[in-house]
Amino acid sequence: MIEAITFDLWNTLFENKSYSKNRIEFLERYLTKKNQNIRQNSIQSCYNEVFNYLEMNNLKEDFKHVYTEDRIIRMLKCLDIHLNTSEIKEISITMEEEMLKDPPLLKEGVVDTLKHLSTNYKIGLISNTGITPGKVIRKVMERYNILQYFQITVFSDEIGYNKPKRIIFQKTLEALECKPEKSIHVGDLLHTDIKGAKGYGMLSIWFNDMNQKRDLDIISDFEVKKMINIINIINYLHNNNIKRNC
């Protein structure tokens, strides 16, 4: 019987939103003030090069989280610019807090779904983070009044590893005091959410409201296109006492 439900964040609870343009423009202004006149297209090029390299490299092997200051150091090296530690920290904080100026929208049905499920189940969040850290995301969740529904929120920048790494699922369920076979994870990405959950012995729900292509190597236990339909699946599992064979 299901006791805990964990959710992904981006493109599951939150609409995906890019802040790259804002961050690049900020970096250009900052470097200009420091008498480092760099063309915006050069910043754009290095930003994309570093970001894409780190994301692709992360997916290859160890799934270690890449921290914002490390990204900035790589970008500055690409631009052949030298800044001190406090300046790098200042840039890092500004980039990390960019989301607070214009938060992403919630997906349709999120509030009603969380409110309903939280009355009978333990609710957790398992999210990979890029530049925006968990401490900033929690502030946005609080603004939307949904943080209250979660017993635990786990972010890759706080654990040090990204999904599908086993440890990020393990730490979440340990905090919820729930076994994998009594848990189910909801997420939009097959190669991180579904693969990671199944690898840890959890049931999985693929939130596929964007009509993504299926992958025959990674098959979810359930699939929904509307957030509110997750309630029907949980009710079905409860009424039929279904659990994953591990």
PDB file of C-alpha atoms in Angstrom:
ATOM      1  CA  MET A   1       0.000   0.000   0.000  1.00  0.00           C
ATOM      2  CA  ILE A   2       1.294   3.461  -0.886  1.00  0.00           C
ATOM      3  CA  GLU A   3       2.356   5.592   2.073  1.00  0.00           C
ATOM      4  CA  ALA A   4       4.500   8.278   0.401  1.00  0.00           C
ATOM      5  CA  ILE A   5       4.344  10.222  -2.853  1.00  0.00           C
ATOM      6  CA  THR A   6       7.324  12.171  -4.151  1.00  0.00           C
ATOM      7  CA  PHE A   7       7.236  14.789  -6.884  1.00  0.00           C
ATOM      8  CA  ASP A   8       9.706  16.251  -9.334  1.00  0.00           C
ATOM      9  CA  LEU A   9       9.666  20.059  -9.614  1.00  0.00           C
ATOM     10  CA  TRP A  10      10.466  21.442 -13.089  1.00  0.00           C
ATOM     11  CA  ASN A  11       7.841  20.660 -15.741  1.00  0.00           C
ATOM     12  CA  THR A  12       5.951  18.693 -13.102  1.00  0.00           C
ATOM     13  CA  LEU A  13       4.915  21.203 -10.431  1.00  0.00           C
ATOM     14  CA  PHE A  14       6.479  24.290 -12.024  1.00  0.00           C
ATOM     15  CA  GLU A  15       6.375  25.322 -15.657  1.00  0.00           C
ATOM     16  CA  ASN A  16       9.891  25.297 -17.052  1.00  0.00           C
ATOM     17  CA  LYS A  17      11.331  28.815 -17.363  1.00  0.00           C
ATOM     18  CA  SER A  18      14.745  29.942 -18.557  1.00  0.00           C
ATOM     19  CA  TYR A  19      16.601  32.791 -16.870  1.00  0.00           C
ATOM     20  CA  SER A  20      19.693  32.592 -19.063  1.00  0.00           C
ATOM     21  CA  LYS A  21      19.010  35.868 -20.905  1.00  0.00           C
ATOM     22  CA  ASN A  22      18.610  37.798 -17.633  1.00  0.00           C
ATOM     23  CA  ARG A  23      21.757  36.264 -16.188  1.00  0.00           C
ATOM     24  CA  ILE A  24      23.824  37.017 -19.270  1.00  0.00           C
ATOM     25  CA  GLU A  25      22.630  40.632 -19.302  1.00  0.00           C
ATOM     26  CA  PHE A  26      23.452  40.966 -15.610  1.00  0.00           C
ATOM     27  CA  LEU A  27      26.920  39.536 -16.167  1.00  0.00           C
ATOM     28  CA  GLU A  28      27.545  41.992 -18.992  1.00  0.00           C
ATOM     29  CA  ARG A  29      26.548  44.934 -16.759  1.00  0.00           C
ATOM     30  CA  TYR A  30      28.623  43.639 -13.882  1.00  0.00           C
ATOM     31  CA  LEU A  31      31.760  43.175 -15.972  1.00  0.00           C
ATOM     32  CA  THR A  32      31.322  46.605 -17.537  1.00  0.00           C
ATOM     33  CA  LYS A  33      31.300  48.154 -14.062  1.00  0.00           C
ATOM     34  CA  LYS A  34      34.518  46.291 -13.362  1.00  0.00           C
ATOM     35  CA  ASN A  35      36.037  47.805 -16.518  1.00  0.00           C
ATOM     36  CA  GLN A  36      35.869  44.444 -18.252  1.00  0.00           C
ATOM     37  CA  ASN A  37      34.295  45.364 -21.568  1.00  0.00           C
ATOM     38  CA  ILE A  38      33.228  42.108 -23.098  1.00  0.00           C
ATOM     39  CA  ARG A  39      30.808  41.779 -25.985  1.00  0.00           C
ATOM     40  CA  GLN A  40      27.466  40.237 -25.059  1.00  0.00           C
ATOM     41  CA  ASN A  41      27.802  37.614 -27.775  1.00  0.00           C
ATOM     42  CA  SER A  42      31.094  36.496 -26.196  1.00  0.00           C
ATOM     43  CA  ILE A  43      29.387  36.140 -22.828  1.00  0.00           C
ATOM     44  CA  GLN A  44      26.522  34.314 -24.495  1.00  0.00           C
ATOM     45  CA  SER A  45      28.909  31.941 -26.214  1.00  0.00           C
ATOM     46  CA  CYS A  46      30.886  31.125 -23.056  1.00  0.00           C
ATOM     47  CA  TYR A  47      27.726  30.834 -20.976  1.00  0.00           C
ATOM     48  CA  ASN A  48      26.230  28.315 -23.391  1.00  0.00           C
ATOM     49  CA  GLU A  49      29.494  26.453 -23.819  1.00  0.00           C
ATOM     50  CA  VAL A  50      30.049  26.033 -20.094  1.00  0.00           C
ATOM     51  CA  PHE A  51      26.434  25.275 -19.234  1.00  0.00           C
ATOM     52  CA  ASN A  52      26.017  22.680 -21.994  1.00  0.00           C
ATOM     53  CA  TYR A  53      29.362  21.073 -21.239  1.00  0.00           C
ATOM     54  CA  LEU A  54      28.582  20.684 -17.555  1.00  0.00           C
ATOM     55  CA  GLU A  55      25.113  19.282 -18.176  1.00  0.00           C
ATOM     56  CA  MET A  56      26.302  16.796 -20.797  1.00  0.00           C
ATOM     57  CA  ASN A  57      29.290  15.742 -18.715  1.00  0.00           C
ATOM     58  CA  ASN A  58      27.060  15.278 -15.669  1.00  0.00           C
ATOM     59  CA  LEU A  59      24.776  12.906 -17.573  1.00  0.00           C
ATOM     60  CA  LYS A  60      27.638  10.663 -18.620  1.00  0.00           C
ATOM     61  CA  GLU A  61      28.867   9.152 -15.392  1.00  0.00           C
ATOM     62  CA  ASP A  62      28.705  10.284 -11.786  1.00  0.00           C
ATOM     63  CA  PHE A  63      25.631  12.592 -11.713  1.00  0.00           C
ATOM     64  CA  LYS A  64      27.383  14.973  -9.308  1.00  0.00           C
ATOM     65  CA  HIS A  65      25.711  18.334  -8.866  1.00  0.00           C
ATOM     66  CA  VAL A  66      27.577  21.254 -10.443  1.00  0.00           C
ATOM     67  CA  TYR A  67      27.521  24.333  -8.225  1.00  0.00           C
ATOM     68  CA  THR A  68      26.936  27.880  -9.446  1.00  0.00           C
ATOM     69  CA  GLU A  69      30.340  29.211  -8.403  1.00  0.00           C
ATOM     70  CA  ASP A  70      32.030  26.404 -10.358  1.00  0.00           C
ATOM     71  CA  ARG A  71      30.009  27.377 -13.426  1.00  0.00           C
ATOM     72  CA  ILE A  72      31.004  31.036 -13.024  1.00  0.00           C
ATOM     73  CA  ILE A  73      34.676  30.196 -12.630  1.00  0.00           C
ATOM     74  CA  ARG A  74      34.541  28.195 -15.869  1.00  0.00           C
ATOM     75  CA  MET A  75      32.752  31.040 -17.669  1.00  0.00           C
ATOM     76  CA  LEU A  76      35.317  33.600 -16.509  1.00  0.00           C
ATOM     77  CA  LYS A  77      38.105  31.334 -17.676  1.00  0.00           C
ATOM     78  CA  CYS A  78      36.407  31.056 -21.060  1.00  0.00           C
ATOM     79  CA  LEU A  79      36.219  34.871 -21.196  1.00  0.00           C
ATOM     80  CA  ASP A  80      39.805  35.190 -19.940  1.00  0.00           C
ATOM     81  CA  ILE A  81      38.685  37.356 -17.013  1.00  0.00           C
ATOM     82  CA  HIS A  82      40.037  37.234 -13.473  1.00  0.00           C
ATOM     83  CA  LEU A  83      37.821  38.170 -10.518  1.00  0.00           C
ATOM     84  CA  ASN A  84      38.402  37.678  -6.809  1.00  0.00           C
ATOM     85  CA  THR A  85      36.460  35.297  -4.556  1.00  0.00           C
ATOM     86  CA  SER A  86      34.059  37.920  -3.200  1.00  0.00           C
ATOM     87  CA  GLU A  87      33.205  39.101  -6.720  1.00  0.00           C
ATOM     88  CA  ILE A  88      32.509  35.540  -7.840  1.00  0.00           C
ATOM     89  CA  LYS A  89      30.319  35.055  -4.781  1.00  0.00           C
ATOM     90  CA  GLU A  90      28.397  38.252  -5.576  1.00  0.00           C
ATOM     91  CA  ILE A  91      27.741  37.094  -9.134  1.00  0.00           C
ATOM     92  CA  SER A  92      26.703  33.683  -7.876  1.00  0.00           C
ATOM     93  CA  ILE A  93      24.120  35.026  -5.421  1.00  0.00           C
ATOM     94  CA  THR A  94      22.589  37.360  -8.003  1.00  0.00           C
ATOM     95  CA  MET A  95      22.313  34.603 -10.586  1.00  0.00           C
ATOM     96  CA  GLU A  96      20.861  32.169  -8.077  1.00  0.00           C
ATOM     97  CA  GLU A  97      18.179  34.612  -6.928  1.00  0.00           C
ATOM     98  CA  GLU A  98      17.079  35.633 -10.437  1.00  0.00           C
ATOM     99  CA  MET A  99      14.021  33.400 -10.193  1.00  0.00           C
ATOM    100  CA  LEU A 100      12.632  35.437  -7.283  1.00  0.00           C
ATOM    101  CA  LYS A 101      12.074  38.418  -9.603  1.00  0.00           C
ATOM    102  CA  ASP A 102       9.785  36.500 -11.941  1.00  0.00           C
ATOM    103  CA  PRO A 103       8.840  33.045 -10.604  1.00  0.00           C
ATOM    104  CA  PRO A 104       7.690  30.293 -12.966  1.00  0.00           C
ATOM    105  CA  LEU A 105       4.003  29.456 -13.078  1.00  0.00           C
ATOM    106  CA  LEU A 106       2.540  26.415 -11.378  1.00  0.00           C
ATOM    107  CA  LYS A 107       1.255  23.623 -13.590  1.00  0.00           C
ATOM    108  CA  GLU A 108      -2.509  23.344 -13.783  1.00  0.00           C
ATOM    109  CA  GLY A 109      -4.001  21.274 -10.980  1.00  0.00           C
ATOM    110  CA  VAL A 110      -0.939  21.297  -8.724  1.00  0.00           C
ATOM    111  CA  VAL A 111      -2.531  22.990  -5.715  1.00  0.00           C
ATOM    112  CA  ASP A 112      -5.679  20.846  -5.733  1.00  0.00           C
ATOM    113  CA  THR A 113      -3.661  17.638  -6.207  1.00  0.00           C
ATOM    114  CA  LEU A 114      -1.212  18.371  -3.396  1.00  0.00           C
ATOM    115  CA  LYS A 115      -3.948  19.534  -1.057  1.00  0.00           C
ATOM    116  CA  HIS A 116      -5.949  16.354  -1.636  1.00  0.00           C
ATOM    117  CA  LEU A 117      -3.064  13.875  -1.398  1.00  0.00           C
ATOM    118  CA  SER A 118      -1.397  15.468   1.620  1.00  0.00           C
ATOM    119  CA  THR A 119      -4.367  14.621   3.831  1.00  0.00           C
ATOM    120  CA  ASN A 120      -3.640  10.874   3.618  1.00  0.00           C
ATOM    121  CA  TYR A 121      -0.071  10.499   2.363  1.00  0.00           C
ATOM    122  CA  LYS A 122       3.425  11.684   3.144  1.00  0.00           C
ATOM    123  CA  ILE A 123       4.544  14.091   0.424  1.00  0.00           C
ATOM    124  CA  GLY A 124       8.119  14.761  -0.659  1.00  0.00           C
ATOM    125  CA  LEU A 125       9.925  16.708  -3.366  1.00  0.00           C
ATOM    126  CA  ILE A 126      12.968  15.400  -5.257  1.00  0.00           C
ATOM    127  CA  SER A 127      14.457  17.980  -7.600  1.00  0.00           C
ATOM    128  CA  ASN A 128      17.594  18.447  -9.611  1.00  0.00           C
ATOM    129  CA  THR A 129      18.719  22.066  -9.587  1.00  0.00           C
ATOM    130  CA  GLY A 130      20.779  24.010 -12.097  1.00  0.00           C
ATOM    131  CA  ILE A 131      21.794  27.521 -11.120  1.00  0.00           C
ATOM    132  CA  THR A 132      18.759  28.113  -8.878  1.00  0.00           C
ATOM    133  CA  PRO A 133      19.391  26.361  -5.526  1.00  0.00           C
ATOM    134  CA  GLY A 134      16.901  24.694  -3.242  1.00  0.00           C
ATOM    135  CA  LYS A 135      16.879  27.561  -0.733  1.00  0.00           C
ATOM    136  CA  VAL A 136      15.569  29.903  -3.441  1.00  0.00           C
ATOM    137  CA  ILE A 137      13.056  27.399  -4.800  1.00  0.00           C
ATOM    138  CA  ARG A 138      11.593  26.911  -1.319  1.00  0.00           C
ATOM    139  CA  LYS A 139      10.914  30.652  -1.139  1.00  0.00           C
ATOM    140  CA  VAL A 140       8.951  30.462  -4.387  1.00  0.00           C
ATOM    141  CA  MET A 141       7.044  27.400  -3.177  1.00  0.00           C
ATOM    142  CA  GLU A 142       6.184  29.325  -0.042  1.00  0.00           C
ATOM    143  CA  ARG A 143       4.911  32.270  -2.127  1.00  0.00           C
ATOM    144  CA  TYR A 144       2.579  29.876  -3.916  1.00  0.00           C
ATOM    145  CA  ASN A 145       1.534  28.417  -0.563  1.00  0.00           C
ATOM    146  CA  ILE A 146       2.449  24.845  -1.565  1.00  0.00           C
ATOM    147  CA  LEU A 147       5.501  24.301   0.636  1.00  0.00           C
ATOM    148  CA  GLN A 148       3.112  23.459   3.475  1.00  0.00           C
ATOM    149  CA  TYR A 149       2.106  20.215   1.747  1.00  0.00           C
ATOM    150  CA  PHE A 150       5.622  18.740   1.790  1.00  0.00           C
ATOM    151  CA  GLN A 151       7.149  16.874   4.718  1.00  0.00           C
ATOM    152  CA  ILE A 152      10.548  17.006   2.985  1.00  0.00           C
ATOM    153  CA  THR A 153      12.063  18.868   0.026  1.00  0.00           C
ATOM    154  CA  VAL A 154      15.306  17.435  -1.338  1.00  0.00           C
ATOM    155  CA  PHE A 155      17.448  19.272  -3.896  1.00  0.00           C
ATOM    156  CA  SER A 156      20.535  18.109  -5.740  1.00  0.00           C
ATOM    157  CA  ASP A 157      22.609  21.110  -4.626  1.00  0.00           C
ATOM    158  CA  GLU A 158      22.036  20.053  -1.008  1.00  0.00           C
ATOM    159  CA  ILE A 159      22.652  16.326  -1.528  1.00  0.00           C
ATOM    160  CA  GLY A 160      25.506  16.765  -3.990  1.00  0.00           C
ATOM    161  CA  TYR A 161      24.061  14.415  -6.609  1.00  0.00           C
ATOM    162  CA  ASN A 162      21.375  14.583  -9.286  1.00  0.00           C
ATOM    163  CA  LYS A 163      18.628  12.158 -10.215  1.00  0.00           C
ATOM    164  CA  PRO A 164      18.746   9.356 -11.249  1.00  0.00           C
ATOM    165  CA  LYS A 165      21.453   8.780  -8.620  1.00  0.00           C
ATOM    166  CA  ARG A 166      20.128   6.389  -5.983  1.00  0.00           C
ATOM    167  CA  ILE A 167      21.162   8.513  -2.986  1.00  0.00           C
ATOM    168  CA  ILE A 168      18.758  11.385  -3.706  1.00  0.00           C
ATOM    169  CA  PHE A 169      15.768   8.998  -3.633  1.00  0.00           C
ATOM    170  CA  GLN A 170      17.167   7.164  -0.629  1.00  0.00           C
ATOM    171  CA  LYS A 171      17.649  10.320   1.453  1.00  0.00           C
ATOM    172  CA  THR A 172      14.110  11.470   0.674  1.00  0.00           C
ATOM    173  CA  LEU A 173      12.433   8.228   1.685  1.00  0.00           C
ATOM    174  CA  GLU A 174      14.581   7.940   4.796  1.00  0.00           C
ATOM    175  CA  ALA A 175      13.354  11.381   5.841  1.00  0.00           C
ATOM    176  CA  LEU A 176       9.771  10.293   5.159  1.00  0.00           C
ATOM    177  CA  GLU A 177      10.405   7.026   7.061  1.00  0.00           C
ATOM    178  CA  CYS A 178       8.985   5.056   4.164  1.00  0.00           C
ATOM    179  CA  LYS A 179      10.210   2.014   2.227  1.00  0.00           C
ATOM    180  CA  PRO A 180      10.627   2.220  -1.576  1.00  0.00           C
ATOM    181  CA  GLU A 181       7.989  -0.450  -2.208  1.00  0.00           C
ATOM    182  CA  LYS A 182       5.438   1.717  -0.395  1.00  0.00           C
ATOM    183  CA  SER A 183       6.314   4.855  -2.342  1.00  0.00           C
ATOM    184  CA  ILE A 184       5.615   6.322  -5.765  1.00  0.00           C
ATOM    185  CA  HIS A 185       7.439   9.076  -7.650  1.00  0.00           C
ATOM    186  CA  VAL A 186       5.906  11.543 -10.108  1.00  0.00           C
ATOM    187  CA  GLY A 187       8.086  13.224 -12.731  1.00  0.00           C
ATOM    188  CA  ASP A 188       8.299  14.321 -16.347  1.00  0.00           C
ATOM    189  CA  LEU A 189      11.709  12.942 -17.356  1.00  0.00           C
ATOM    190  CA  LEU A 190      12.162   9.272 -18.146  1.00  0.00           C
ATOM    191  CA  HIS A 191      15.956   9.241 -17.776  1.00  0.00           C
ATOM    192  CA  THR A 192      16.042  10.974 -14.393  1.00  0.00           C
ATOM    193  CA  ASP A 193      12.680  10.637 -12.639  1.00  0.00           C
ATOM    194  CA  ILE A 194      11.364   7.319 -13.893  1.00  0.00           C
ATOM    195  CA  LYS A 195      14.710   5.556 -14.218  1.00  0.00           C
ATOM    196  CA  GLY A 196      15.818   6.756 -10.796  1.00  0.00           C
ATOM    197  CA  ALA A 197      12.579   5.814  -9.046  1.00  0.00           C
ATOM    198  CA  LYS A 198      12.375   2.374 -10.632  1.00  0.00           C
ATOM    199  CA  GLY A 199      16.037   1.775  -9.870  1.00  0.00           C
ATOM    200  CA  TYR A 200      15.325   2.355  -6.204  1.00  0.00           C
ATOM    201  CA  GLY A 201      12.287   0.067  -6.161  1.00  0.00           C
ATOM    202  CA  MET A 202       9.585   2.737  -6.234  1.00  0.00           C
ATOM    203  CA  LEU A 203       6.494   2.833  -8.377  1.00  0.00           C
ATOM    204  CA  SER A 204       6.495   5.644 -10.938  1.00  0.00           C
ATOM    205  CA  ILE A 205       4.084   7.999 -12.659  1.00  0.00           C
ATOM    206  CA  TRP A 206       5.245   9.678 -15.842  1.00  0.00           C
ATOM    207  CA  PHE A 207       3.744  13.169 -16.020  1.00  0.00           C
ATOM    208  CA  ASN A 208       3.682  13.580 -19.785  1.00  0.00           C
ATOM    209  CA  ASP A 209       1.594  16.664 -20.483  1.00  0.00           C
ATOM    210  CA  MET A 210       4.036  17.681 -23.248  1.00  0.00           C
ATOM    211  CA  ASN A 211       3.476  14.472 -25.265  1.00  0.00           C
ATOM    212  CA  GLN A 212       7.096  13.400 -25.108  1.00  0.00           C
ATOM    213  CA  LYS A 213       8.209  10.324 -27.037  1.00  0.00           C
ATOM    214  CA  ARG A 214       8.283   7.059 -25.151  1.00  0.00           C
ATOM    215  CA  ASP A 215      11.484   5.128 -24.501  1.00  0.00           C
ATOM    216  CA  LEU A 216      11.164   1.351 -24.684  1.00  0.00           C
ATOM    217  CA  ASP A 217      14.121   0.995 -22.313  1.00  0.00           C
ATOM    218  CA  ILE A 218      12.439   3.039 -19.564  1.00  0.00           C
ATOM    219  CA  ILE A 219       8.788   2.288 -18.977  1.00  0.00           C
ATOM    220  CA  SER A 220       6.818   3.949 -16.199  1.00  0.00           C
ATOM    221  CA  ASP A 221       4.187   2.110 -14.172  1.00  0.00           C
ATOM    222  CA  PHE A 222       1.629   4.794 -14.984  1.00  0.00           C
ATOM    223  CA  GLU A 223       1.317   7.811 -17.273  1.00  0.00           C
ATOM    224  CA  VAL A 224      -0.829  10.933 -16.917  1.00  0.00           C
ATOM    225  CA  LYS A 225      -1.265  14.089 -18.945  1.00  0.00           C
ATOM    226  CA  LYS A 226      -3.131  16.016 -16.255  1.00  0.00           C
ATOM    227  CA  MET A 227      -1.855  16.514 -12.718  1.00  0.00           C
ATOM    228  CA  ILE A 228      -5.263  15.948 -11.156  1.00  0.00           C
ATOM    229  CA  ASN A 229      -5.394  12.413 -12.641  1.00  0.00           C
ATOM    230  CA  ILE A 230      -2.658  11.360 -10.221  1.00  0.00           C
ATOM    231  CA  ILE A 231      -5.339  11.248  -7.531  1.00  0.00           C
ATOM    232  CA  ASN A 232      -7.184   8.533  -9.485  1.00  0.00           C
ATOM    233  CA  ILE A 233      -4.033   6.433  -9.716  1.00  0.00           C
ATOM    234  CA  ILE A 234      -3.307   6.731  -5.993  1.00  0.00           C
ATOM    235  CA  ASN A 235      -6.910   5.800  -5.206  1.00  0.00           C
ATOM    236  CA  TYR A 236      -6.620   2.792  -7.520  1.00  0.00           C
ATOM    237  CA  LEU A 237      -3.422   1.638  -5.813  1.00  0.00           C
ATOM    238  CA  HIS A 238      -5.012   2.105  -2.401  1.00  0.00           C
ATOM    239  CA  ASN A 239      -8.227   0.256  -3.245  1.00  0.00           C
ATOM    240  CA  ASN A 240      -6.394  -2.668  -4.870  1.00  0.00           C
ATOM    241  CA  ASN A 241      -3.510  -2.772  -2.382  1.00  0.00           C
ATOM    242  CA  ILE A 242      -1.018  -2.842  -5.246  1.00  0.00           C
ATOM    243  CA  LYS A 243       2.704  -2.662  -4.553  1.00  0.00           C
ATOM    244  CA  ARG A 244       5.842  -3.043  -6.590  1.00  0.00           C
ATOM    245  CA  ASN A 245       7.562  -6.408  -6.755  1.00  0.00           C
ATOM    246  CA  CYS A 246      11.160  -5.785  -5.685  1.00  0.00           C
TER     247      CYS A 246
END
